[in-house]
Coordinates of C-alpha atoms and ligand atoms in Angstrom, one line a residue:
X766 CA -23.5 -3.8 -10.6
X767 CA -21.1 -0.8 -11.4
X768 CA -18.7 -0.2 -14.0
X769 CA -16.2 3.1 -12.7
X770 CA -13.6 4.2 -13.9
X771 CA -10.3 6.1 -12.4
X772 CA -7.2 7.1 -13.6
X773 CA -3.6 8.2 -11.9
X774 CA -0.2 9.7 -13.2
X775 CA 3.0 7.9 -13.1
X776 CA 6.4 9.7 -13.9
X777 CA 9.0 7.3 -14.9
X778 CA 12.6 7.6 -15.6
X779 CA 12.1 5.3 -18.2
X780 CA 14.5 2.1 -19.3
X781 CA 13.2 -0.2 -17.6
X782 CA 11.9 2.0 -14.3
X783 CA 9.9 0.0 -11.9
X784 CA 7.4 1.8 -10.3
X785 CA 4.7 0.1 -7.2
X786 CA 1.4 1.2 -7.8
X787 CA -0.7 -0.8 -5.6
X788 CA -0.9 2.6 -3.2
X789 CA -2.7 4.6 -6.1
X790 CA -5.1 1.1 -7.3
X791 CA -5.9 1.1 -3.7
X792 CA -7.1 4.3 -3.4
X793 CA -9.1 4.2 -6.7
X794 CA -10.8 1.2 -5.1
X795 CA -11.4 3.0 -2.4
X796 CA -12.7 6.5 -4.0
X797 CA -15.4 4.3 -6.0
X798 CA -17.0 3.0 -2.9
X799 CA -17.4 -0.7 -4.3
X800 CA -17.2 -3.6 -2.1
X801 CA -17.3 -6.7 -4.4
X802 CA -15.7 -7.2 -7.4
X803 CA -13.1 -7.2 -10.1
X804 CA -10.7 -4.5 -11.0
X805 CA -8.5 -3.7 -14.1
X806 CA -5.3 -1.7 -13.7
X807 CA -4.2 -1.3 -17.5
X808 CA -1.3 1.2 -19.0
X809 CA -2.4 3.1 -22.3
X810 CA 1.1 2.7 -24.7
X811 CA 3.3 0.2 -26.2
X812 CA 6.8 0.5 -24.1
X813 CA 5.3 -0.2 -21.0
X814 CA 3.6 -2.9 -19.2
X815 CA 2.1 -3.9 -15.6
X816 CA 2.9 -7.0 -13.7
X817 CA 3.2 -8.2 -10.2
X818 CA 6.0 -9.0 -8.1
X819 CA 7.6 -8.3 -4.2
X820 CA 8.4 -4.8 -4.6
X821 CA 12.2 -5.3 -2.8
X822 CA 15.9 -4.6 -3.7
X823 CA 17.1 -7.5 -5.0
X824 CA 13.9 -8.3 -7.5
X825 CA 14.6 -4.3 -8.7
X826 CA 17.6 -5.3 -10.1
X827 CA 16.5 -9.1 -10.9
X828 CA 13.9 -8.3 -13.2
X829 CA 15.7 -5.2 -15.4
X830 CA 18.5 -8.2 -15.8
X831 CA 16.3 -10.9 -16.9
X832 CA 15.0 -8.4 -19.6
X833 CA 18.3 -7.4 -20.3
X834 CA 19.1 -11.3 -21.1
X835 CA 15.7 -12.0 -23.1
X836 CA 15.9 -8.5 -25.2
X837 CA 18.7 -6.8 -24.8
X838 CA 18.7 -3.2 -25.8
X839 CA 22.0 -2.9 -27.7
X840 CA 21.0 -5.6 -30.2
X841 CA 18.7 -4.8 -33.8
X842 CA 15.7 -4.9 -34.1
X843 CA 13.6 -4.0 -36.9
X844 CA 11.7 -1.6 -35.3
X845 CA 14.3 1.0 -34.9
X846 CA 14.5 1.1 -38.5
X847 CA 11.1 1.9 -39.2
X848 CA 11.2 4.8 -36.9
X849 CA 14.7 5.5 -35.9
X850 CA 13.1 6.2 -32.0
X851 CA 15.7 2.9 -30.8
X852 CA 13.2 1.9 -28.6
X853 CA 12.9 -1.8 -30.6
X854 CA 13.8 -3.7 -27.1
X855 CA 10.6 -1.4 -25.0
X856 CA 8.2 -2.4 -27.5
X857 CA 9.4 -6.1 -27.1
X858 CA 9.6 -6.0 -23.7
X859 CA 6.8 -4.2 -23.0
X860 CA 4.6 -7.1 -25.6
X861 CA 5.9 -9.7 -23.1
X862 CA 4.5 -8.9 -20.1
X863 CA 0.9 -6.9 -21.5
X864 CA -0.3 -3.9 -20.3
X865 CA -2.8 -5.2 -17.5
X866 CA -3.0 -6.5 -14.4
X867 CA -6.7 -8.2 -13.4
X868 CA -7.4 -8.6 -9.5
X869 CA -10.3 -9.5 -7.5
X870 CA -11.4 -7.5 -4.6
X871 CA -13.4 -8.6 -1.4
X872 CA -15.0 -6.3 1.1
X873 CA -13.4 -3.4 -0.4
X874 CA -9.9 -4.7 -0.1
X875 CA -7.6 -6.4 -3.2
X876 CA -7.0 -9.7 -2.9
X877 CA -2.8 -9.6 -3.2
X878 CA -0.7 -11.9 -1.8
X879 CA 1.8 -10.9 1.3
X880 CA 4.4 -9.9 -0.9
X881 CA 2.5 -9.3 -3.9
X882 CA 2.6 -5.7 -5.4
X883 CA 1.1 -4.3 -8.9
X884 CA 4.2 -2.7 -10.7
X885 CA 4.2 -1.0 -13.5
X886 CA 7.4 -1.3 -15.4
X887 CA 8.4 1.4 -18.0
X888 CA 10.8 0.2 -20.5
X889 CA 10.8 3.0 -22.9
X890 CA 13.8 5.3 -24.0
X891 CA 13.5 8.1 -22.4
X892 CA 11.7 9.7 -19.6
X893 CA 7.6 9.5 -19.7
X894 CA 4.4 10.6 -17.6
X895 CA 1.9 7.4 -17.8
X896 CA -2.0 7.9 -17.0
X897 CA -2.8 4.6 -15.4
X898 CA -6.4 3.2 -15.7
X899 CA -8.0 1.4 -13.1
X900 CA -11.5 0.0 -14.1
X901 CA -13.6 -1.1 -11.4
X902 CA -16.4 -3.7 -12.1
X903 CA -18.5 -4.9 -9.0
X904 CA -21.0 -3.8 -6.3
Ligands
LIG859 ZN1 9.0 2.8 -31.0

């Protein structure tokens, strides 16, 4: 049993920016040589999150306007008057989906649906450079 640990850069544009990452978790599977076992994609910060979805057109605008209907950005929140930053709505949005994604992996490859890509989804106000973290646990 192993425990290794890799890490990737993401630039986002921010608000709300929708980014696949299953190339780069891949490839940190890959670089650790493991063949069985579980792996841990997680996002270090509060305004952005990871999920799963079919990476296509229509779902990259779906899922910005289902946010957009839960939390919208214009509204108040109480946030953005403890730190004027008006980034209330990232921090909500970001709580609702977490910032991990857990997947098994079998004979070296992730076990994703058809259809199924790790996203990570950056919500914050402005433009940002995430370090990813993909944890590895298996053999
Ligand atoms: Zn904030």
């Amino acid at each position: 049993m192993a425990v290794i640990t890799k890490s990737f850069s993401v630039k986002t544009k921010g608000d709300t920016d929708i980014k696949n990452i299953t190339p780069q978790v891949g490839d940190a599977l890959k670089e650790a040589g493991l063949s069985n076992g579980i792996l841990t994609v997680f996002v270090p910060g509060s305004t952005a999150g990871i999920t799963t979805t079919e990476y296509e057109p229509g779902l990259l605008k779906d899922l910005p306007a289902l946010f957009e209907r839960l939390i919208p950005k214009g509204d108040d929140y109480h946030h953005n008057l403890t730190w004027g930053d008006g980034n209330g709505y990232a921090h909500l949005r970001a709580a609702l989906i977490k910032s991990f994604f857990t997947v098994p992996f079998v004979k070296g490859e992730l076990i994703l649906g058809t259809w199924q890509q790790i996203i990570l989804i950056d919500f914050d106000n402005r433009r940002r450079q995430r370090e990813i973290v993909v944890q590895i646990i298996g053999e």
